[in-house]
Amino acid sequence: MDSLKRITLFRIIRENLARKPFRTAAMIFLVGLLTFSLYTVSYITDSMEKGLSSSVEHLNADIIVVPGDYDGGIKDALLLGTPITVKFQQNWADQVGSISGVKEVLPQFYVATLAKSCCDAPVQLIAYDTASTYVQPLVEEAYSGTLGDYEIIVGSALSYEVGDGALFYGERFRVVGKMRETGMGFDASALMSTKTAYDLSHTDIAKDYFYLEDPENMVSSLLIRVEEGVDSAEVARTIRETMTGEDVLVYTTREFVEESREQVRVYNGFSTFLLTVLYITAAFAIIVLFCITINERQKEFGILSSIGADGTKIMLIIAGEALAIMLLGSLSGVGLSAAGVHLLAQFLKQFSQLPLLYPGVQTQVILAGKCILGAAVSVAVGVGISCYRMNQIQPYLLVKENE
Amino acid sequence: MMTLTNIEKAYGRAEERTEILKGISVTVEPGQIVSILGRSGSGKSTLLNIATGMLRPTKGEISFNGKIIKQKKEFVRLRSKEIAYVWQGQSLLHQFTVLENICLPHYIAGNKEDLTEKAQALLDELGLGHLSDYYPSQISGGEARRVSVARALLAEPSLIVADEPTSNLDADTAQTILDMFCRAKEKGIAILCSTHDMGFLSVSDRIYKMTDGTLEPYGGSAE
Ligand SMILES: Nc1ncnc2c1ncn2[C@@H]1O[C@H](COP(=O)(O)OP(=O)(O)O)[C@@H](O)[C@H]1O
Ligand SMILES: [Mg+2]
């Protein structure tokens, strides 16, 4: 007979959990399910909100003008990164630039690359006037120089690094900068100068897809900033009036993302409802399950009391078991959820049709903490009620049933 | 050692109220066996539960070594240090082996010393040595009863309270348990038990009979 270790409270807790694997697993599962759902729902909600505010921030415009025919396409390109080629050759930049209240205008031109051997991948190429004073902080941050011929700045989702070569329409490009993640269309885009776009349109392969006659007349959309203190809605109205007859749509940035905002709002309402219902039911289930199991185990605690375990020790045992279940359950719940959303990140973007910006590590830790805290509260309530009820009962009644 | 004075116990309220114990007084001294006889349902278990603090009396006083014990806490401390209770039903913890079960009170009381060898020796002595690694679900009812008695003995209490320790057991097993109690008595341990067992009566210092909620001395061996 090998020497037996001293039986500590810790050991009692361990045996209690290990000798009833099904019961223990069921409780861990329930806590895990709660934290899994809480984490998943709040993670996605957070991603949507961040994606939306990031879109507004990185569009960095007060007003956006797009050709009427390409309305939805440009939204998808800018917000979701679905590549589009906008063949619309007309220059409204000067016309708009002269409207009072307009401070700066940045014309952009969109070319989708092809899923063919001439191109590395279908990517949204965006050409803009590199000489413009309308500076996009996101771009500036990625590359502070001026883009030369066939130089591009790539979005975070593209698999290039600075210094890499890229192949579009059979031409070689050089990556000189990489933008940080925005959750919106820029992540799947590459930026080049208007001159590069014009040159490209005259190469062998590209000319069959888009042929530009005049570099001045390549405008797929206008980003507009208004003068300080001027109401952008007011300016947008003036632009609309000035451009009657032209097939263009004029949006304030707020209007531009309105559909997404509406979707996020709907989802938010739904997820708040879901989280509340989920939390209440799961917390209730956890509390009830705790009370039931502890109640069923009255005899066990009555025995402990009969051999001299005081209320504090019994409470420590119950609380210790609960803590172990809580930690195992919530950590695996949060862990599985984090792994799941990570693996499904791309899918979620496509499925939601919304710009999603996934939370960073710090936010994830805070979210996880909140979920674990949520589970801990319900477990603590369960333990509290069980211990209180048990304390009310005389030990004799705890052991009575079998006599 | 332990004195119960004018213990009353009633269950229920108002019309449903039934008085089970109607003023019971009994004393146990070190090295004595005090036995209580009585029909089933007469209130023996109720009295022993009150004596060990597992149940609060409606009235009456319990004193241990001259000190009146009232609070739940004080009773728990007594059960952890002075009183071992062998109750009628199954009283082993399912998640521990026989050997661990009998050591448990020792560790619960906060002792650190390893009791394994001593416990194993006691089990061997009681003919239970082969069961030490078994779990309670793997042993018979009679074996479990003997193990609970072994647990009480190992704790080296000053008082053992036992509720019908030999009922429903075969003669041999009953005899073993009786021997165990006699040995405890010789060590100066006080024993308060309820029983129907004639064997017990023969080794008892005092015998009482419980009728209608009162205790009366029983037969010749009573004082
Ligand atoms: N919790 C209880 N509530 C009401 N009556 C009880 C309770 N426990 C025991 N009794 C009653 O008290 C009486 C004595 O029971 P008990 O002390 O177990 O008798 P004994 O051990 O002598 O067989 C019985 O009639 C029983 O029905
Ligand atoms: Mg009884």
XYZ file of C-alpha atoms and ligand atoms in Angstrom:
654
model
C 0.000 0.000 0.000
C 1.623 3.208 -1.099
C 1.487 6.194 1.124
C -1.672 8.195 0.811
C -1.564 11.924 0.480
C -3.248 14.096 3.035
C -6.834 14.817 2.059
C -7.088 18.565 1.614
C -10.131 20.606 0.678
C -8.571 20.906 -2.741
C -8.452 17.137 -3.010
C -12.077 16.840 -1.913
C -13.071 19.362 -4.571
C -11.084 17.489 -7.204
C -12.591 14.119 -6.302
C -16.087 15.574 -6.209
C -15.643 16.822 -9.750
C -13.733 13.840 -11.099
C -15.946 11.122 -9.619
C -19.059 12.567 -11.221
C -17.720 13.252 -14.707
C -21.098 13.514 -16.350
C -22.466 15.992 -13.860
C -19.267 18.030 -14.006
C -19.191 17.965 -17.805
C -22.820 19.051 -18.003
C -22.181 22.065 -15.803
C -18.991 22.985 -17.658
C -20.908 22.662 -20.913
C -23.656 24.965 -19.715
C -21.227 27.631 -18.530
C -19.265 27.166 -21.768
C -22.380 27.563 -23.864
C -23.262 30.778 -22.078
C -19.842 32.366 -22.504
C -19.524 31.044 -26.055
C -22.746 32.722 -27.107
C -22.087 35.911 -25.190
C -18.641 36.220 -26.706
C -19.673 35.378 -30.254
C -22.586 37.788 -30.339
C -20.752 40.656 -28.690
C -17.655 40.089 -30.835
C -19.652 40.351 -34.048
C -21.620 43.360 -32.814
C -18.393 45.073 -31.891
C -16.896 44.244 -35.312
C -19.881 45.751 -37.072
C -19.807 48.957 -35.083
C -16.083 49.289 -35.547
C -16.391 48.480 -39.258
C -18.948 51.218 -39.709
C -17.081 53.900 -37.801
C -13.871 52.849 -39.510
C -15.550 53.235 -42.910
C -16.661 56.741 -42.097
C -13.260 57.587 -40.736
C -11.269 56.215 -43.643
C -13.464 57.471 -46.436
C -12.329 60.734 -44.934
C -14.828 62.737 -46.922
C -17.872 64.845 -46.196
C -19.562 64.242 -49.499
C -19.219 61.473 -52.072
C -20.332 61.799 -55.673
C -20.783 58.677 -57.797
C -22.216 58.006 -61.255
C -25.843 56.897 -60.998
C -25.282 53.639 -62.872
C -22.599 52.533 -60.509
C -24.209 53.487 -57.236
C -24.402 50.080 -55.589
C -21.174 48.872 -57.179
C -19.130 51.719 -55.789
C -20.621 51.283 -52.351
C -19.683 47.619 -52.410
C -16.214 48.459 -53.675
C -15.587 51.096 -51.029
C -17.271 49.384 -48.108
C -16.869 45.682 -48.845
C -13.984 45.522 -51.293
C -15.907 43.933 -54.171
C -13.865 45.021 -57.206
C -15.550 47.113 -59.868
C -14.449 48.911 -63.012
C -16.241 52.182 -63.470
C -16.162 53.261 -67.086
C -17.321 56.778 -66.795
C -15.291 59.413 -68.394
C -16.248 62.866 -67.545
C -14.653 65.424 -65.386
C -16.870 66.942 -62.807
C -14.039 67.750 -60.471
C -13.625 71.326 -61.617
C -17.338 71.885 -61.762
C -17.794 70.673 -58.189
C -14.630 72.309 -56.924
C -15.975 75.736 -57.778
C -19.137 75.346 -55.727
C -19.053 77.477 -52.628
C -18.466 75.603 -49.408
C -16.394 72.905 -51.128
C -12.865 72.910 -49.806
C -11.180 70.028 -51.635
C -12.118 67.480 -54.246
C -10.352 64.178 -54.815
C -11.348 62.349 -57.983
C -10.839 58.616 -57.931
C -10.897 56.072 -60.677
C -11.758 52.396 -60.158
C -10.397 49.447 -62.094
C -11.012 45.857 -61.139
C -8.229 43.444 -61.944
C -9.098 40.094 -63.441
C -9.292 36.515 -62.297
C -7.097 35.583 -65.229
C -3.474 34.666 -65.661
C -2.576 38.263 -66.499
C -3.380 39.252 -62.906
C -2.297 37.941 -59.520
C -5.831 38.156 -58.177
C -9.038 40.162 -58.581
C -8.221 43.335 -56.729
C -9.731 46.794 -56.681
C -7.274 49.239 -58.208
C -7.983 52.823 -57.250
C -6.243 55.619 -59.099
C -6.074 59.086 -57.613
C -4.300 62.325 -58.259
C -1.101 62.031 -56.276
C -0.466 65.754 -56.646
C -3.702 66.627 -54.819
C -3.522 68.350 -51.476
C -6.427 66.200 -50.346
C -4.386 63.795 -48.294
C -5.821 60.573 -46.908
C -4.156 59.896 -43.553
C -4.491 56.162 -44.100
C -2.495 56.405 -47.332
C -0.005 58.870 -45.978
C 0.648 56.606 -43.050
C 1.362 53.664 -45.387
C 3.643 55.554 -47.765
C 4.759 59.100 -47.252
C 6.370 59.556 -50.665
C 4.680 60.293 -53.960
C 3.601 57.245 -55.940
C 5.783 56.780 -59.031
C 4.882 54.891 -62.179
C 3.614 51.393 -61.521
C 4.046 51.822 -57.815
C 1.153 50.772 -55.612
C 0.066 50.937 -52.002
C -1.822 47.794 -51.027
C -4.612 47.098 -48.556
C -4.063 44.982 -45.483
C -5.973 41.986 -46.814
C -3.761 41.614 -49.890
C -0.947 39.137 -49.548
C 1.803 41.507 -50.637
C 4.460 43.057 -48.498
C 6.345 46.260 -49.144
C 8.999 45.585 -51.794
C 7.035 42.761 -53.422
C 6.151 42.769 -57.098
C 2.569 42.422 -58.272
C 1.151 41.513 -61.666
C -1.956 43.224 -63.024
C -3.040 43.194 -66.682
C 0.265 41.605 -67.531
C 2.224 44.537 -66.125
C 4.552 44.500 -63.167
C 3.794 46.754 -60.251
C 5.938 47.441 -57.234
C 4.462 47.545 -53.750
C 5.784 50.567 -51.874
C 3.380 50.684 -48.954
C 0.791 48.702 -47.097
C -2.210 50.242 -45.341
C -3.388 49.112 -41.952
C -6.607 47.191 -41.539
C -9.785 49.201 -41.936
C -12.432 46.492 -42.169
C -13.771 48.192 -45.318
C -13.048 48.067 -49.053
C -9.582 49.589 -48.796
C -8.333 46.335 -47.290
C -8.798 44.590 -50.646
C -7.685 47.540 -52.792
C -4.449 48.807 -54.270
C -3.797 52.476 -54.888
C -1.902 53.941 -57.834
C -1.441 57.295 -59.471
C -3.738 58.582 -62.196
C -0.776 58.566 -64.531
C -0.153 54.858 -63.925
C -3.816 54.134 -64.623
C -3.647 56.072 -67.867
C -0.441 54.336 -68.950
C -1.902 50.982 -68.002
C -4.990 51.577 -70.104
C -2.792 51.790 -73.148
C -0.993 48.478 -72.627
C -1.805 45.397 -74.722
C -4.026 43.566 -72.308
C -5.633 46.413 -70.408
C -6.735 48.382 -73.458
C -9.384 45.761 -74.206
C -10.905 46.291 -70.813
C -10.627 49.967 -70.209
C -9.203 52.522 -72.569
C -8.690 56.023 -71.357
C -8.357 58.810 -73.827
C -7.743 61.663 -71.503
C -6.255 61.310 -68.023
C -8.141 64.419 -66.965
C -11.469 62.813 -67.696
C -11.219 59.709 -65.579
C -13.585 60.068 -62.684
C -15.376 57.189 -61.044
C -16.176 59.061 -57.900
C -15.413 62.267 -56.134
C -14.486 62.550 -52.508
C -15.301 66.014 -51.275
C -14.383 67.891 -48.155
C -16.310 70.992 -47.224
C -15.057 74.159 -45.636
C -14.918 74.197 -41.890
C -18.185 75.195 -40.276
C -20.185 74.504 -43.399
C -23.053 72.022 -43.295
C -22.187 69.188 -45.674
C -25.867 68.391 -46.277
C -26.313 71.946 -47.475
C -23.326 71.717 -49.803
C -24.531 68.334 -51.074
C -27.832 69.951 -51.999
C -26.047 72.705 -53.896
C -23.945 70.127 -55.743
C -27.084 68.212 -56.641
C -28.671 71.361 -58.021
C -25.572 72.346 -59.955
C -25.334 68.920 -61.529
C -28.925 68.399 -62.540
C -28.930 66.703 -65.871
C -25.815 64.715 -65.059
C -26.386 61.105 -64.082
C -24.752 61.385 -60.695
C -25.706 60.718 -57.121
C -24.526 62.988 -54.351
C -24.256 61.583 -50.868
C -23.104 62.952 -47.620
C -20.869 60.320 -46.041
C -23.580 59.671 -43.519
C -26.026 58.904 -46.304
C -23.441 56.839 -48.124
C -23.132 54.397 -45.215
C -26.794 54.705 -44.231
C -27.763 51.263 -45.505
C -24.962 49.670 -43.550
C -25.788 51.771 -40.542
C -29.398 50.656 -40.755
C -28.327 47.024 -40.955
C -26.021 47.447 -37.986
C -28.832 49.096 -36.080
C -31.187 46.218 -36.804
C -28.533 43.693 -35.922
C -27.688 45.609 -32.780
C -31.252 45.622 -31.601
C -31.480 41.946 -32.361
C -28.247 41.100 -30.626
C -29.130 43.120 -27.539
C -32.379 41.216 -27.369
C -30.564 37.950 -28.007
C -27.920 38.659 -25.386
C -30.523 39.558 -22.807
C -32.660 36.494 -23.442
C -29.585 34.308 -23.662
C -28.114 35.634 -20.487
C -31.314 35.406 -18.521
C -32.102 31.854 -19.629
C -28.574 30.550 -19.305
C -27.978 32.273 -15.988
C -31.286 30.927 -14.756
C -30.381 27.441 -15.968
C -26.990 27.631 -14.292
C -28.471 28.827 -11.015
C -31.179 26.168 -11.063
C -28.732 23.431 -12.019
C -26.420 24.453 -9.204
C -29.229 24.486 -6.687
C -30.552 21.138 -7.875
C -27.204 19.386 -7.802
C -26.277 20.832 -4.438
C -29.710 19.887 -3.160
C -29.267 16.357 -4.453
C -25.960 16.219 -2.694
C -27.351 17.218 0.687
C -26.504 13.829 2.056
C -22.878 14.262 1.045
C -22.678 17.568 2.873
C -24.588 16.127 5.826
C -21.932 13.414 6.082
C -19.192 16.029 5.956
C -20.947 17.976 8.684
C -21.357 14.839 10.801
C -17.621 14.200 10.685
C -16.841 17.720 11.755
C -16.704 19.886 8.633
C -18.036 23.311 9.558
C -20.149 25.582 7.391
C -17.111 27.459 6.130
C -15.391 24.299 4.918
C -18.520 23.072 3.197
C -18.983 26.445 1.566
C -15.362 26.429 0.424
C -15.887 23.028 -1.152
C -19.001 24.176 -2.994
C -17.393 27.444 -4.038
C -14.204 25.665 -5.105
C -16.121 23.270 -7.306
C -18.093 26.166 -8.743
C -14.948 28.150 -9.422
C -13.334 25.238 -11.242
C -16.467 24.654 -13.310
C -16.772 28.369 -13.993
C -13.170 28.726 -15.129
C -13.100 25.567 -17.238
C -16.459 26.380 -18.774
C -15.961 30.032 -19.488
C -12.381 29.767 -20.693
C -13.249 26.989 -23.104
C -16.411 28.809 -24.170
C -14.569 32.030 -24.884
C -11.620 30.144 -26.381
C -13.797 28.163 -28.778
C -15.727 31.250 -29.739
C -12.546 33.245 -30.350
C -11.123 30.419 -32.463
C -14.434 30.076 -34.304
C -14.850 33.724 -35.214
C -11.199 33.846 -36.186
C -11.575 30.894 -38.544
C -14.824 32.210 -39.970
C -13.646 35.825 -40.242
C -13.691 35.885 -44.057
C -16.981 34.084 -44.252
C -18.567 36.478 -41.780
C -17.515 39.444 -43.880
C -19.151 37.995 -46.965
C -22.181 36.790 -45.118
C -22.917 40.028 -43.292
C -22.353 42.244 -46.343
C -21.093 44.848 -43.925
C -17.687 46.335 -43.329
C -16.393 44.407 -40.335
C -13.401 45.490 -38.339
C -12.534 42.743 -35.889
C -11.574 43.902 -32.426
C -7.920 43.946 -31.457
C -6.379 41.825 -28.743
C -7.067 44.350 -26.020
C -10.753 44.640 -26.877
C -10.969 40.866 -27.155
C -9.521 40.479 -23.682
C -12.009 43.008 -22.317
C -14.890 41.242 -24.100
C -13.715 37.884 -22.762
C -13.452 39.374 -19.283
C -17.024 40.652 -19.480
C -18.336 37.271 -20.651
C -16.450 35.431 -17.921
C -17.702 37.928 -15.389
C -21.245 37.371 -16.640
C -20.881 33.625 -16.147
C -19.194 34.151 -12.785
C -22.092 36.246 -11.543
C -24.655 33.566 -12.352
C -22.487 30.829 -10.849
C -21.930 32.947 -7.736
C -25.662 33.496 -7.353
C -26.204 29.727 -7.716
C -23.582 29.017 -5.073
C -24.939 31.715 -2.800
C -28.483 30.417 -2.915
C -27.378 26.797 -2.469
C -25.155 27.589 0.492
C -27.787 29.772 2.089
C -30.426 27.067 1.784
C -28.107 24.409 3.045
C -27.170 26.522 6.021
C -30.832 26.809 6.948
C -31.228 23.052 7.115
C -30.166 21.096 10.160
C -27.569 18.503 9.295
C -29.883 15.754 10.482
C -32.326 16.568 7.713
C -29.500 16.533 5.197
C -28.753 12.893 5.884
C -32.232 11.785 6.807
C -33.686 10.541 3.516
C -32.081 7.128 3.508
C -32.835 6.166 7.030
C -18.880 13.615 30.088
C -22.132 14.220 28.212
C -25.361 15.071 29.911
C -28.706 15.578 28.235
C -31.224 17.302 30.518
C -34.997 17.481 29.959
C -34.747 17.122 26.201
C -38.009 17.721 24.375
C -38.593 17.457 20.686
C -41.759 18.075 18.712
C -42.265 17.961 14.982
C -44.763 20.023 13.057
C -46.932 22.948 14.119
C -50.367 23.506 15.590
C -52.702 20.492 15.270
C -50.134 18.510 13.373
C -47.693 18.906 16.189
C -46.445 15.631 17.573
C -44.216 15.405 20.586
C -41.610 12.739 20.067
C -39.420 13.339 23.092
C -41.054 14.515 26.294
C -38.341 15.504 28.691
C -35.477 13.084 28.485
C -32.405 13.145 30.676
C -29.436 10.857 30.272
C -25.744 10.926 31.121
C -22.754 9.067 29.686
C -19.400 8.867 31.424
C -15.999 7.838 30.028
C -15.591 4.071 29.690
C -19.331 3.486 29.887
C -21.697 1.958 27.398
C -25.207 3.357 27.694
C -27.843 1.603 25.585
C -31.307 2.746 24.632
C -33.998 0.252 23.681
C -37.306 1.014 22.113
C -39.763 0.185 19.380
C -39.156 1.471 15.934
C -40.500 5.007 15.746
C -40.200 5.611 19.465
C -37.678 8.422 18.974
C -34.260 6.816 19.504
C -32.698 8.281 16.387
C -34.192 11.654 17.207
C -32.522 11.612 20.598
C -29.125 10.576 19.222
C -29.316 13.238 16.525
C -29.956 15.784 19.238
C -27.078 14.451 21.320
C -24.665 14.942 18.404
C -26.020 18.359 17.476
C -27.308 17.159 14.129
C -30.783 18.224 15.240
C -31.896 21.040 17.510
C -34.136 20.075 20.442
C -37.347 22.002 21.082
C -36.309 22.314 24.694
C -33.621 21.031 26.989
C -29.946 21.333 27.633
C -26.904 19.466 26.416
C -23.631 19.748 28.216
C -20.291 18.283 27.353
C -17.557 18.118 29.985
C -19.549 20.518 32.098
C -20.019 23.093 29.364
C -23.450 23.801 27.957
C -23.451 23.443 24.205
C -25.926 25.495 22.230
C -24.575 26.728 18.960
C -24.337 24.825 15.729
C -20.684 25.834 15.535
C -19.872 24.385 18.936
C -21.486 21.125 17.943
C -19.502 20.977 14.725
C -16.330 21.481 16.726
C -17.370 18.697 19.085
C -18.042 16.381 16.143
C -14.683 17.260 14.730
C -12.758 16.610 17.956
C -14.748 14.771 20.629
C -17.820 13.015 19.320
C -17.968 10.409 16.564
C -21.422 9.673 15.241
C -22.230 6.341 13.628
C -25.702 6.826 12.272
C -28.161 4.321 10.959
C -27.818 4.798 7.231
C -24.978 4.775 4.798
C -22.536 7.418 5.984
C -19.485 7.034 3.716
C -18.576 9.482 1.005
C -18.906 7.842 -2.383
C -15.975 9.666 -3.942
C -13.371 8.323 -1.518
C -12.020 4.853 -0.875
C -12.681 3.035 2.368
C -9.237 3.950 3.652
C -9.678 7.599 2.713
C -13.136 7.659 4.241
C -11.938 6.541 7.636
C -9.066 9.072 7.572
C -11.272 11.931 6.460
C -12.402 13.260 9.889
C -8.738 13.508 10.886
C -7.904 15.710 7.911
C -11.126 17.703 8.093
C -10.184 18.586 11.653
C -7.070 20.141 10.157
C -4.505 17.531 11.186
C -1.552 17.136 8.880
C 0.001 13.915 10.119
C -0.297 11.002 7.661
C -2.688 8.454 9.162
C -2.484 5.880 6.375
C -0.505 3.261 8.241
C -2.496 3.568 11.404
C -5.755 3.412 9.450
C -4.624 0.385 7.498
C -3.579 -1.353 10.721
C -6.988 -0.658 12.233
C -8.761 -1.997 9.135
C -6.558 -5.129 9.225
C -7.331 -5.619 12.867
C -11.048 -5.397 12.157
C -10.779 -7.811 9.252
C -11.497 -5.053 6.740
C -7.957 -4.700 5.446
C -8.755 -6.093 2.014
C -11.369 -3.387 1.478
C -9.106 -0.383 1.921
C -8.942 0.552 -1.765
C -12.588 -0.147 -2.481
C -15.142 2.561 -2.986
C -18.305 2.530 -0.830
C -20.376 1.435 -3.821
C -18.255 -1.706 -4.057
C -18.827 -3.007 -0.533
C -21.842 -4.510 1.217
C -24.094 -2.762 3.731
C -22.648 -4.713 6.650
C -19.113 -3.898 5.548
C -20.051 -0.226 5.224
C -21.427 -0.252 8.763
C -18.165 -1.732 10.063
C -16.200 0.842 8.111
C -18.224 3.654 9.738
C -17.436 2.168 13.137
C -13.760 1.984 12.150
C -13.939 5.648 11.129
C -15.338 6.498 14.562
C -12.590 4.530 16.302
C -9.747 5.976 14.256
C -10.840 9.490 15.183
C -10.082 8.617 18.836
C -13.078 10.563 20.135
C -14.065 10.696 23.773
C -17.646 9.771 22.907
C -19.070 7.484 20.243
C -22.760 7.865 19.508
C -24.100 4.922 17.502
C -27.620 4.400 16.166
C -28.492 0.691 15.984
C -24.970 -0.247 14.922
C -25.767 -3.937 14.590
C -29.302 -4.018 13.227
C -29.840 -5.949 10.003
C -26.433 -7.548 10.304
C -25.592 -11.221 10.503
C -24.482 -12.566 13.864
C -20.763 -12.662 13.015
C -20.665 -9.097 11.759
C -22.694 -7.932 14.727
C -20.226 -9.646 17.033
C -17.252 -7.930 15.357
C -18.855 -4.560 15.881
C -19.657 -5.410 19.465
C -15.999 -6.350 19.986
C -14.955 -3.053 18.467
C -17.113 -1.161 20.945
C -15.833 -3.186 23.885
C -12.294 -2.321 22.933
C -13.230 1.335 22.698
C -14.841 1.145 26.108
C -11.661 -0.349 27.543
C -9.759 2.644 26.184
C -12.043 4.851 28.236
C -14.250 5.979 25.385
C -17.861 6.694 26.306
C -20.512 5.053 24.152
C -24.140 6.051 23.727
C -26.125 3.778 21.462
C -29.563 2.615 20.518
C -29.976 -1.095 19.905
C -32.159 -4.184 19.875
C -29.142 -6.432 20.143
C -29.071 -8.648 23.254
C -25.312 -8.905 22.898
C -25.070 -5.165 23.389
C -27.239 -5.262 26.436
C -24.864 -7.706 28.071
C -21.910 -5.323 27.827
C -23.866 -2.165 28.669
C -23.300 -0.311 31.893
C -26.774 1.165 31.776
C -29.828 0.342 29.682
C -32.887 2.531 29.104
C -36.119 1.855 27.374
C -37.825 4.571 25.376
C -41.631 4.584 25.560
C -44.035 7.398 24.739
C -41.213 9.870 24.533
C -39.789 9.131 27.946
C -36.801 7.093 29.094
C -37.042 4.505 31.835
C -34.318 2.331 33.241
C -34.625 -1.145 31.808
C -34.245 -4.547 33.472
C -31.656 -5.688 35.980
C -28.490 -4.040 34.695
C -29.954 -0.559 35.085
C -28.953 1.467 38.086
N -38.462 15.313 10.289
C -39.503 14.751 10.895
N -40.715 15.319 10.840
C -41.773 14.787 11.449
N -41.711 13.643 12.138
C -40.538 13.006 12.241
C -39.364 13.520 11.622
N -38.333 12.694 11.898
C -38.852 11.696 12.646
N -40.163 11.870 12.849
C -41.043 11.022 13.650
O -40.474 10.891 14.922
C -40.724 9.598 15.408
C -39.425 9.011 15.926
O -38.577 8.742 14.880
P -37.135 8.111 15.121
O -36.435 8.972 16.104
O -36.473 7.911 13.827
O -37.495 6.737 15.792
P -36.600 5.440 16.015
O -35.203 5.779 15.682
O -36.810 5.087 17.416
O -37.138 4.398 15.102
C -41.327 8.793 14.281
O -42.707 8.640 14.527
C -41.124 9.636 13.071
O -42.195 9.503 12.203
Mg -33.966 4.973 14.295
